[in-house]
Short mmCIF file of C-alpha atoms and ligand atoms in Angstrom, two decimals:
data_model
loop_
_atom_site.label_atom_id
_atom_site.label_comp_id
_atom_site.label_asym_id
_atom_site.label_seq_id
_atom_site.Cartn_x
_atom_site.Cartn_y
_atom_site.Cartn_z
CA MET A 1 -17.35 10.82 -15.73
CA PHE A 2 -15.68 8.25 -17.99
CA LYS A 3 -17.80 6.90 -20.81
CA ASN A 4 -19.58 3.59 -20.01
CA LEU A 5 -17.73 3.05 -16.71
CA CYS A 6 -21.13 3.00 -15.03
CA ASN A 7 -24.75 3.59 -15.96
CA GLU A 8 -27.20 6.25 -14.66
CA GLU A 9 -28.06 4.11 -11.64
CA LYS A 10 -24.37 4.16 -10.72
CA ILE A 11 -23.89 0.50 -11.45
CA TYR A 12 -20.18 0.17 -12.15
CA LYS A 13 -18.83 -2.35 -14.63
CA ASN A 14 -15.55 -4.17 -15.15
CA LEU A 15 -12.94 -3.48 -17.78
CA TYR A 16 -12.68 -6.47 -20.08
CA ASN A 17 -10.86 -6.40 -23.41
CA GLY A 18 -11.10 -2.60 -23.54
CA GLU A 19 -14.88 -2.50 -22.90
CA TRP A 20 -16.93 -1.92 -19.74
CA VAL A 21 -19.01 -5.04 -19.13
CA GLU A 22 -21.64 -6.20 -16.67
CA SER A 23 -21.43 -9.57 -14.97
CA SER A 24 -23.80 -12.31 -16.05
CA THR A 25 -24.32 -13.21 -12.35
CA ASN A 26 -26.63 -10.18 -11.90
CA LYS A 27 -25.18 -10.02 -8.42
CA LEU A 28 -24.25 -6.55 -7.22
CA ILE A 29 -22.38 -5.30 -4.15
CA GLU A 30 -23.45 -1.99 -2.64
CA VAL A 31 -20.71 0.52 -1.89
CA LYS A 32 -21.74 2.92 0.88
CA SER A 33 -19.77 5.90 2.11
CA PRO A 34 -18.08 5.49 5.51
CA VAL A 35 -18.83 9.17 6.06
CA ASP A 36 -22.63 9.09 6.12
CA GLY A 37 -23.66 5.61 4.97
CA GLN A 38 -25.01 6.96 1.66
CA LEU A 39 -25.03 4.59 -1.31
CA ILE A 40 -22.31 5.70 -3.74
CA GLY A 41 -22.74 2.98 -6.30
CA LYS A 42 -22.91 -0.74 -6.95
CA ILE A 43 -20.20 -3.02 -8.27
CA GLN A 44 -20.40 -6.40 -9.97
CA ALA A 45 -19.84 -9.68 -8.15
CA VAL A 46 -18.19 -11.64 -10.95
CA SER A 47 -18.30 -15.42 -11.29
CA LYS A 48 -15.38 -17.85 -11.42
CA GLU A 49 -16.04 -18.34 -15.15
CA GLU A 50 -15.69 -14.58 -15.64
CA VAL A 51 -12.40 -14.67 -13.74
CA ASP A 52 -11.23 -17.40 -16.17
CA LYS A 53 -12.29 -15.27 -19.12
CA ALA A 54 -10.60 -12.13 -17.81
CA ILE A 55 -7.32 -14.00 -17.27
CA ALA A 56 -7.48 -15.73 -20.66
CA ASN A 57 -7.99 -12.34 -22.27
CA THR A 58 -4.89 -10.88 -20.57
CA LYS A 59 -2.91 -13.86 -21.86
CA GLU A 60 -4.05 -13.23 -25.40
CA ALA A 61 -3.30 -9.50 -25.16
CA GLY A 62 0.06 -10.24 -23.53
CA LYS A 63 1.45 -11.75 -26.74
CA ALA A 64 1.49 -8.39 -28.50
CA TRP A 65 2.16 -6.30 -25.36
CA ALA A 66 5.37 -8.20 -24.57
CA LYS A 67 6.61 -7.25 -28.05
CA THR A 68 5.44 -3.63 -27.89
CA PRO A 69 8.45 -1.30 -28.06
CA MET A 70 9.39 0.34 -24.77
CA TYR A 71 8.93 3.83 -26.23
CA GLU A 72 5.28 2.97 -26.94
CA ARG A 73 4.70 1.60 -23.43
CA THR A 74 6.25 4.72 -21.90
CA LYS A 75 4.16 6.96 -24.15
CA ILE A 76 0.96 5.35 -22.83
CA LEU A 77 2.09 5.60 -19.21
CA ASN A 78 2.97 9.26 -19.65
CA LYS A 79 -0.50 9.81 -21.07
CA VAL A 80 -2.02 8.06 -18.00
CA ALA A 81 -0.07 10.43 -15.74
CA GLU A 82 -1.26 13.45 -17.74
CA LEU A 83 -4.91 12.30 -17.53
CA LEU A 84 -4.65 11.63 -13.80
CA ASP A 85 -3.41 15.17 -13.25
CA ALA A 86 -6.24 16.51 -15.40
CA ARG A 87 -8.89 14.39 -13.61
CA CYS A 88 -7.38 14.83 -10.15
CA GLU A 89 -10.34 16.66 -8.56
CA GLU A 90 -12.89 14.20 -9.94
CA ILE A 91 -10.99 11.14 -8.69
CA ALA A 92 -10.15 12.78 -5.34
CA ASP A 93 -13.87 13.41 -4.77
CA ILE A 94 -14.55 9.71 -5.33
CA LEU A 95 -11.85 8.84 -2.76
CA VAL A 96 -13.36 11.24 -0.23
CA ALA A 97 -16.82 9.70 -0.62
CA GLU A 98 -15.77 6.07 -0.94
CA ILE A 99 -13.00 5.63 1.62
CA GLY A 100 -13.49 8.77 3.71
CA LYS A 101 -9.99 10.09 3.07
CA ASP A 102 -9.75 13.84 3.68
CA LYS A 103 -9.77 15.93 0.53
CA ARG A 104 -6.18 17.19 0.81
CA SER A 105 -4.80 13.65 1.23
CA SER A 106 -7.07 12.40 -1.57
CA VAL A 107 -5.72 15.01 -3.98
CA SER A 108 -2.22 14.14 -2.86
CA GLU A 109 -2.87 10.42 -3.50
CA VAL A 110 -3.90 11.11 -7.09
CA LYS A 111 -1.00 13.51 -7.77
CA ARG A 112 1.50 11.11 -6.18
CA THR A 113 0.12 8.39 -8.45
CA ALA A 114 0.62 10.54 -11.55
CA ASP A 115 4.21 11.21 -10.45
CA TYR A 116 4.74 7.51 -9.74
CA ILE A 117 3.58 6.53 -13.21
CA ARG A 118 5.67 9.25 -14.89
CA PHE A 119 8.77 8.13 -12.98
CA THR A 120 8.08 4.52 -13.98
CA ALA A 121 7.84 5.53 -17.63
CA ASN A 122 11.11 7.46 -17.42
CA LEU A 123 12.83 4.51 -15.80
CA GLY A 124 11.48 2.25 -18.55
CA GLU A 125 13.24 4.39 -21.15
CA SER A 126 16.61 3.72 -19.59
CA LEU A 127 16.14 0.01 -18.81
CA GLU A 128 18.93 -1.97 -20.42
CA GLY A 129 20.23 -5.52 -20.30
CA GLU A 130 23.91 -6.46 -20.24
CA SER A 131 26.44 -8.57 -22.09
CA LEU A 132 29.11 -10.76 -20.52
CA SER A 133 32.18 -12.18 -22.18
CA GLY A 134 33.17 -15.83 -21.51
CA ASP A 135 36.89 -15.11 -21.17
CA ARG A 136 36.59 -13.76 -17.61
CA PHE A 137 36.28 -17.25 -16.12
CA PRO A 138 39.30 -19.63 -16.19
CA GLY A 139 39.22 -21.76 -19.31
CA GLY A 140 36.62 -19.51 -20.94
CA SER A 141 36.96 -17.71 -24.23
CA LYS A 142 35.81 -14.63 -26.08
CA LYS A 143 33.95 -16.99 -28.36
CA LYS A 144 31.23 -17.14 -25.74
CA LEU A 145 29.08 -14.03 -25.48
CA CYS A 146 26.21 -13.90 -23.05
CA LEU A 147 23.29 -11.50 -23.56
CA VAL A 148 21.10 -10.85 -20.51
CA GLU A 149 17.77 -9.06 -20.78
CA ARG A 150 14.67 -8.79 -18.63
CA VAL A 151 11.43 -10.30 -19.90
CA PRO A 152 7.87 -10.22 -18.52
CA LEU A 153 6.46 -12.89 -16.21
CA GLY A 154 3.02 -12.94 -17.86
CA THR A 155 -0.20 -11.97 -16.06
CA VAL A 156 0.22 -10.07 -12.81
CA LEU A 157 -2.62 -10.19 -10.31
CA ALA A 158 -2.76 -6.81 -8.55
CA ILE A 159 -4.81 -6.78 -5.34
CA ALA A 160 -5.12 -3.31 -3.86
CA PRO A 161 -6.25 -2.27 -0.35
CA PHE A 162 -8.99 0.15 0.69
CA ASN A 163 -6.66 2.78 2.14
CA TYR A 164 -4.87 3.66 -1.13
CA PRO A 165 -7.13 2.18 -3.81
CA VAL A 166 -5.63 4.39 -6.52
CA ASN A 167 -2.00 4.67 -5.50
CA LEU A 168 -1.45 1.10 -4.35
CA ALA A 169 -3.18 -0.20 -7.48
CA ALA A 170 -1.08 1.99 -9.78
CA SER A 171 2.16 1.12 -7.99
CA LYS A 172 1.51 -2.47 -9.00
CA ILE A 173 0.07 -1.86 -12.47
CA ALA A 174 2.62 0.64 -13.85
CA PRO A 175 5.85 -1.30 -13.12
CA ALA A 176 4.15 -4.51 -14.30
CA LEU A 177 3.19 -2.89 -17.61
CA ILE A 178 6.60 -1.34 -18.18
CA GLY A 179 8.06 -4.79 -17.67
CA GLY A 180 5.82 -6.07 -20.49
CA ASN A 181 3.30 -7.91 -18.29
CA THR A 182 -0.46 -7.74 -18.52
CA VAL A 183 -2.46 -7.07 -15.35
CA LEU A 184 -5.63 -8.32 -13.72
CA LEU A 185 -6.69 -5.76 -11.12
CA LYS A 186 -8.83 -6.86 -8.17
CA PRO A 187 -9.71 -3.68 -6.29
CA PRO A 188 -11.01 -3.82 -2.72
CA SER A 189 -14.83 -3.82 -2.53
CA GLN A 190 -14.69 -0.60 -0.47
CA GLY A 191 -12.44 1.34 -2.84
CA ALA A 192 -13.53 -0.49 -5.98
CA ILE A 193 -15.06 2.57 -7.59
CA SER A 194 -11.81 4.52 -7.13
CA GLY A 195 -9.89 1.55 -8.55
CA LEU A 196 -12.20 1.32 -11.55
CA TYR A 197 -11.68 5.05 -12.22
CA LEU A 198 -7.96 4.36 -12.33
CA ALA A 199 -8.51 1.52 -14.79
CA ALA A 200 -10.66 3.89 -16.86
CA VAL A 201 -7.74 6.32 -17.05
CA PHE A 202 -5.44 3.57 -18.35
CA ASN A 203 -8.08 2.62 -20.90
CA GLU A 204 -8.59 6.21 -22.02
CA ALA A 205 -4.83 6.67 -22.36
CA GLY A 206 -4.84 4.06 -25.11
CA LEU A 207 -3.64 0.92 -23.36
CA PRO A 208 -4.33 -1.92 -25.83
CA LYS A 209 -7.39 -4.07 -25.19
CA GLY A 210 -6.96 -6.78 -22.55
CA VAL A 211 -3.61 -5.52 -21.26
CA LEU A 212 -5.43 -4.40 -18.11
CA ASN A 213 -8.63 -6.14 -17.03
CA THR A 214 -10.50 -5.75 -13.76
CA ILE A 215 -12.56 -8.10 -11.61
CA THR A 216 -14.72 -7.02 -8.68
CA GLY A 217 -16.37 -9.24 -6.11
CA LYS A 218 -16.14 -10.48 -2.57
CA GLY A 219 -12.74 -11.86 -1.57
CA SER A 220 -14.58 -14.65 0.23
CA GLU A 221 -16.19 -15.73 -3.08
CA ILE A 222 -13.49 -15.30 -5.74
CA GLY A 223 -10.35 -14.54 -3.69
CA ASP A 224 -8.97 -18.06 -3.29
CA TYR A 225 -10.00 -18.94 -6.82
CA VAL A 226 -8.09 -16.12 -8.48
CA VAL A 227 -5.05 -16.43 -6.21
CA THR A 228 -4.65 -20.13 -7.04
CA HIS A 229 -5.51 -19.72 -10.72
CA PRO A 230 -2.91 -21.35 -12.99
CA GLY A 231 -3.08 -18.36 -15.35
CA ILE A 232 -1.66 -16.00 -12.73
CA ASP A 233 2.11 -15.63 -12.99
CA PHE A 234 2.73 -13.16 -10.15
CA ILE A 235 0.65 -12.00 -7.19
CA ASN A 236 1.17 -8.45 -5.97
CA PHE A 237 -0.93 -7.94 -2.84
CA THR A 238 -1.34 -5.20 -0.26
CA GLY A 239 -3.61 -5.86 2.71
CA SER A 240 -3.78 -7.46 6.11
CA SER A 241 -1.18 -9.88 7.46
CA ASP A 242 -3.87 -12.53 7.95
CA VAL A 243 -4.92 -12.48 4.29
CA GLY A 244 -1.25 -12.26 3.23
CA GLN A 245 -0.47 -15.36 5.29
CA HIS A 246 -3.44 -17.16 3.74
CA ILE A 247 -2.26 -16.26 0.22
CA THR A 248 1.22 -17.57 1.06
CA GLU A 249 -0.28 -20.87 2.16
CA ILE A 250 -2.54 -21.46 -0.83
CA SER A 251 -0.65 -19.90 -3.73
CA SER A 252 2.02 -22.64 -3.87
CA LYS A 253 4.51 -21.89 -6.65
CA THR A 254 3.32 -18.46 -7.81
CA PRO A 255 5.86 -15.74 -6.92
CA LEU A 256 4.55 -13.18 -4.46
CA MET A 257 5.00 -9.57 -3.42
CA LEU A 258 3.21 -8.87 -0.14
CA GLU A 259 2.80 -5.54 1.65
CA LEU A 260 1.09 -6.33 4.95
CA GLY A 261 0.51 -4.93 8.42
CA GLY A 262 2.88 -3.19 10.80
CA LYS A 263 3.40 -2.08 14.37
CA ASP A 264 5.96 0.62 13.64
CA ALA A 265 7.78 1.85 16.74
CA ALA A 266 9.11 5.33 17.37
CA ILE A 267 12.10 5.09 19.71
CA VAL A 268 12.77 8.52 21.18
CA LEU A 269 16.07 9.30 22.91
CA GLU A 270 16.81 12.04 25.47
CA ASP A 271 18.79 14.26 23.10
CA ALA A 272 16.08 14.44 20.38
CA ASP A 273 14.38 17.73 19.54
CA LEU A 274 11.14 16.76 21.30
CA GLU A 275 9.01 19.56 19.85
CA ASN A 276 9.80 18.33 16.30
CA VAL A 277 9.46 14.70 17.36
CA ALA A 278 5.97 15.35 18.80
CA GLU A 279 4.88 17.03 15.58
CA ASP A 280 6.26 14.23 13.42
CA ILE A 281 4.77 11.47 15.56
CA VAL A 282 1.32 13.05 15.62
CA LEU A 283 1.35 13.36 11.84
CA GLY A 284 2.68 9.82 11.51
CA ALA A 285 0.20 8.26 13.91
CA TYR A 286 -3.03 10.07 13.18
CA SER A 287 -3.14 11.09 9.49
CA TYR A 288 -6.09 9.38 7.77
CA SER A 289 -7.01 8.27 11.30
CA GLY A 290 -4.06 5.89 11.42
CA GLN A 291 -5.37 3.75 8.57
CA ARG A 292 -1.90 3.33 7.06
CA CYS A 293 0.42 0.36 7.36
CA THR A 294 3.30 2.78 8.06
CA ALA A 295 1.52 4.75 10.78
CA VAL A 296 3.45 5.19 14.06
CA LYS A 297 1.83 2.51 16.21
CA ARG A 298 3.80 2.68 19.45
CA ILE A 299 6.25 5.00 21.20
CA LEU A 300 9.11 3.53 23.21
CA ALA A 301 10.76 6.00 25.58
CA THR A 302 12.31 6.27 29.04
CA ASN A 303 10.50 8.04 31.90
CA GLU A 304 12.67 11.13 31.41
CA VAL A 305 11.65 11.44 27.74
CA ALA A 306 8.03 10.36 28.16
CA ASP A 307 7.41 12.89 30.97
CA LYS A 308 8.39 15.71 28.60
CA LEU A 309 6.87 14.25 25.44
CA VAL A 310 3.38 13.43 26.75
CA PRO A 311 2.18 17.04 27.31
CA MET A 312 3.55 18.06 23.89
CA LEU A 313 1.74 15.18 22.19
CA LYS A 314 -1.48 15.87 24.12
CA GLU A 315 -1.57 19.50 23.00
CA LYS A 316 -1.01 18.62 19.36
CA ILE A 317 -3.46 15.70 19.35
CA GLU A 318 -6.20 17.80 20.89
CA ALA A 319 -5.65 20.42 18.17
CA LEU A 320 -6.32 17.86 15.40
CA LYS A 321 -9.48 18.57 13.44
CA VAL A 322 -12.03 15.79 13.54
CA GLY A 323 -15.01 15.11 11.30
CA ASN A 324 -16.04 15.28 7.66
CA PRO A 325 -13.29 14.43 5.13
CA ASN A 326 -14.70 17.07 2.78
CA GLU A 327 -13.35 19.62 5.23
CA ASP A 328 -9.78 20.25 6.28
CA VAL A 329 -9.57 17.49 8.91
CA THR A 330 -7.09 14.82 9.96
CA ILE A 331 -9.38 12.50 11.90
CA VAL A 332 -12.09 10.92 9.75
CA PRO A 333 -14.62 8.14 10.28
CA LEU A 334 -13.01 4.69 10.02
CA ILE A 335 -13.72 2.60 6.94
CA ASP A 336 -16.57 0.66 8.64
CA ASP A 337 -18.23 -0.12 11.97
CA LYS A 338 -16.36 -3.40 12.31
CA SER A 339 -13.00 -1.56 12.21
CA ALA A 340 -14.25 0.98 14.77
CA ASP A 341 -15.46 -1.87 17.04
CA PHE A 342 -12.02 -3.48 16.82
CA VAL A 343 -10.24 -0.23 17.73
CA GLN A 344 -12.69 0.36 20.59
CA GLY A 345 -11.92 -3.16 21.84
CA LEU A 346 -8.20 -2.27 22.04
CA ILE A 347 -9.04 0.95 23.90
CA ASP A 348 -11.33 -0.85 26.36
CA ASP A 349 -8.70 -3.51 27.04
CA ALA A 350 -6.04 -0.83 27.77
CA MET A 351 -8.48 1.02 30.08
CA GLU A 352 -9.35 -2.17 31.97
CA LYS A 353 -5.70 -3.11 32.43
CA GLY A 354 -4.80 0.31 33.86
CA ALA A 355 -3.16 2.30 31.04
CA THR A 356 -3.20 6.07 31.59
CA LEU A 357 -5.63 7.72 29.17
CA VAL A 358 -3.99 11.01 28.14
CA THR A 359 -6.67 12.03 25.67
CA GLY A 360 -9.45 10.52 23.55
CA ASN A 361 -11.57 7.42 24.11
CA LYS A 362 -14.54 9.12 22.55
CA ARG A 363 -16.59 7.57 19.75
CA GLU A 364 -19.47 8.55 17.48
CA LYS A 365 -20.46 5.48 15.40
CA ASN A 366 -17.39 4.70 13.24
CA LEU A 367 -15.65 7.97 14.15
CA ILE A 368 -13.01 7.37 16.83
CA TYR A 369 -11.42 10.48 18.34
CA PRO A 370 -7.62 10.53 18.49
CA THR A 371 -6.54 8.60 21.55
CA LEU A 372 -3.21 8.53 23.41
CA PHE A 373 -2.31 6.11 26.18
CA ASP A 374 0.67 6.41 28.51
CA ASN A 375 2.09 3.68 30.77
CA VAL A 376 1.02 0.91 28.44
CA THR A 377 2.39 -2.44 29.57
CA VAL A 378 3.23 -5.55 27.57
CA ASP A 379 0.18 -7.47 28.79
CA MET A 380 -2.13 -5.05 26.96
CA ARG A 381 -3.37 -5.83 23.46
CA ILE A 382 -2.55 -2.29 22.24
CA ALA A 383 1.15 -3.00 22.93
CA TRP A 384 1.18 -5.61 20.14
CA GLU A 385 -1.89 -5.42 17.90
CA GLU A 386 -2.21 -3.14 14.91
CA PRO A 387 -5.24 -0.87 15.44
CA PHE A 388 -5.46 0.66 11.92
CA GLY A 389 -7.12 3.49 13.78
CA PRO A 390 -6.20 6.63 15.73
CA VAL A 391 -4.84 5.06 18.93
CA LEU A 392 -1.24 5.42 20.05
CA PRO A 393 0.36 3.71 23.07
CA ILE A 394 3.44 4.89 24.95
CA ILE A 395 5.45 2.05 26.48
CA ARG A 396 7.95 3.28 29.03
CA VAL A 397 11.32 1.48 28.94
CA LYS A 398 14.36 1.55 31.21
CA ASP A 399 16.91 2.05 28.44
CA VAL A 400 17.69 1.77 24.73
CA ASP A 401 18.28 -1.98 24.89
CA GLU A 402 14.86 -2.61 26.38
CA ALA A 403 13.36 -0.43 23.62
CA ILE A 404 15.11 -2.56 20.97
CA ASP A 405 13.97 -5.75 22.70
CA ILE A 406 10.30 -4.69 22.84
CA ALA A 407 10.44 -3.36 19.28
CA ASN A 408 11.74 -6.73 18.07
CA ARG A 409 9.28 -8.83 20.07
CA SER A 410 6.54 -7.73 17.64
CA GLU A 411 5.30 -10.23 15.07
CA TYR A 412 5.58 -7.35 12.57
CA GLY A 413 8.68 -5.88 10.96
CA LEU A 414 7.75 -3.06 8.62
CA GLN A 415 9.49 0.17 9.67
CA SER A 416 10.76 1.84 12.85
CA SER A 417 11.86 5.36 13.68
CA VAL A 418 14.76 6.42 15.86
CA PHE A 419 14.82 10.03 17.05
CA THR A 420 18.21 11.26 18.28
CA LYS A 421 20.96 13.73 17.39
CA ASP A 422 23.60 11.09 18.12
CA ILE A 423 24.36 9.30 14.85
CA ASN A 424 26.27 6.53 16.62
CA LYS A 425 23.36 5.71 18.90
CA ALA A 426 21.02 5.88 15.89
CA PHE A 427 23.12 3.31 14.05
CA TYR A 428 23.51 1.13 17.16
CA ILE A 429 19.71 0.88 17.32
CA ALA A 430 19.02 0.80 13.56
CA LYS A 431 21.37 -2.14 13.02
CA GLN A 432 19.50 -4.24 15.60
CA LEU A 433 15.90 -3.49 14.61
CA GLU A 434 14.20 -6.37 12.80
CA VAL A 435 12.35 -4.30 10.21
CA GLY A 436 12.53 -3.57 6.50
CA VAL A 437 13.31 0.14 6.86
CA VAL A 438 14.60 2.28 9.74
CA GLN A 439 13.92 6.00 9.61
CA ILE A 440 16.36 8.18 11.50
CA ASN A 441 14.70 11.38 12.69
CA ASN A 442 11.55 10.92 10.67
CA LYS A 443 8.24 9.11 10.96
CA PRO A 444 7.83 5.81 9.09
CA GLU A 445 6.69 6.31 5.50
CA ARG A 446 6.73 4.51 2.16
CA GLY A 447 7.93 7.38 -0.02
CA PRO A 448 9.83 8.73 -1.85
CA ASP A 449 8.44 6.06 -4.10
CA HIS A 450 11.70 5.08 -5.80
CA PHE A 451 13.20 4.10 -2.42
CA PRO A 452 13.05 0.40 -1.56
CA PHE A 453 10.03 -0.41 0.62
CA LEU A 454 9.70 -3.74 2.36
CA GLY A 455 8.59 -5.51 5.47
CA VAL A 456 9.99 -8.58 7.22
CA LYS A 457 8.30 -11.15 9.47
CA ALA A 458 4.49 -10.75 9.26
CA SER A 459 4.85 -7.40 7.44
CA GLY A 460 5.57 -8.68 3.98
CA MET A 461 7.61 -10.34 1.32
CA GLY A 462 9.61 -8.86 -1.54
CA THR A 463 10.82 -5.31 -2.13
CA GLN A 464 8.73 -2.56 -3.69
CA GLY A 465 9.86 0.83 -4.97
CA ILE A 466 9.66 1.76 -8.62
CA GLY A 467 12.85 0.12 -9.97
CA TYR A 468 12.61 -2.74 -7.47
CA SER A 469 9.01 -3.44 -8.47
CA ILE A 470 9.94 -3.61 -12.16
CA GLU A 471 12.74 -6.00 -11.25
CA ALA A 472 10.40 -8.19 -9.18
CA MET A 473 7.86 -8.45 -11.99
CA THR A 474 10.37 -9.43 -14.69
CA ARG A 475 12.90 -12.22 -14.96
CA HIS A 476 16.26 -12.65 -16.64
CA LYS A 477 16.38 -14.14 -20.09
CA VAL A 478 19.83 -15.25 -21.15
CA ILE A 479 21.04 -16.03 -24.65
CA VAL A 480 24.58 -17.36 -25.00
CA MET A 481 26.21 -17.00 -28.41
CA ASN A 482 28.99 -19.46 -29.25
CA LEU A 483 30.87 -17.67 -31.96
CA ASP A 484 33.19 -19.14 -34.49
CA ILE A 485 35.81 -16.39 -34.49
O1 G3P B 1 -0.71 1.52 4.21
C1 G3P B 1 -0.11 1.58 2.98
C2 G3P B 1 1.33 2.01 2.98
O2 G3P B 1 1.85 1.79 1.71
C3 G3P B 1 1.56 3.39 3.51
O3 G3P B 1 2.08 4.30 2.61
O4 G3P B 1 2.77 6.54 1.90
O5 G3P B 1 1.22 6.28 3.86
O6 G3P B 1 3.63 5.64 4.06
P1 G3P B 1 2.44 5.77 3.12
#
């Protein structure tokens, strides 16, 4: 346990100017485990005045941090990575209890985060600007020398989601810090304790006071206030498309990076290795019960392919282990009852409209068993809506062009997969898909984390990926020297 992060009654505090502080509101939010409803701890509901204070403090700290040599920034980040590795089990156990992620995936989230931060530090060491000579342009001269460097934007607001409260907080914080920014972290209420542990690691690694502050509280109470705060210079948000859209509308001139929802399609062609495809799709659709923006959320295939694929999928889905995330399972209880009700609503709608239930449609409170529907038609909600749960529809198409058409009719545009051995067909499809990333012969996924990751349409704005994130959270600064030579 990190010193002062919480008291004996498990009341967690916020990081402010290097210290763990309680809110003067005396308002607390209970965090209960999605696994068994047990109270894990309480977090502070901060006031708007405390948001002001936290931002003002990052501004003050930012003056020195922007001037801190890169080798010192990278040293601190490397220390964070080292501490995360050392505290991996402890933080993974918090993830299991707080967001119900299975233990293996929780450990992997923490280790991936350590690797992400290390990679960011290494990249920081080799970040350079450039110089341009004026004589390249007609009429110019060598007397003009242009120096281009990247400078910080100021205070970055990092808003992380419940499904990766450590990794998707760190993937905002680390590139922002390397770029010389300070950060205000707003973790999700369910996932806040995991996020505060991460902040504690940064603090313990020796990050100067105020370079990273945290605020916890209900989005409905402080969300709009912080997002429209004049002290915020960049908003880096991961969450639902609805909230992302709302932020776009209210944030006016503040630059944004948004990672939102998806309805990633897997288009499977006749010549694909169906046994491998089935394995990949099941992993892609059902890991962490489908609570990932890059989960496979629909299969588009012809009758010929679907007839062969369905029994393979059924066998693998029914072999998935279901239950307590402390054990070696894939299917875990969803984050809350409301999410489970929403997923059940999609299942009920598909059943009423005549989809073929291949397996599933079983529920115990917020635990939804893995469900597969065949013969889903475009009038069904599950054809278009993102379940963020373990439900996968198969939409049968007449040919590749219909698959592309249905894929593109989605409001979302995160990733899509194309499974085929024919590289020409793969490119024919990939070029037409309106998404940020197309995976050929693999499930959708964000990593490796230095690859560019982006969504179009309702799936996001801006490009993430370690180098790309540093670039997004810095700007050019140009100094032109007019020499007398
Ligand atoms: O849902 C969050 C998104 O970033 C998914 O990441 O690594 O599960 O593909 P990943």
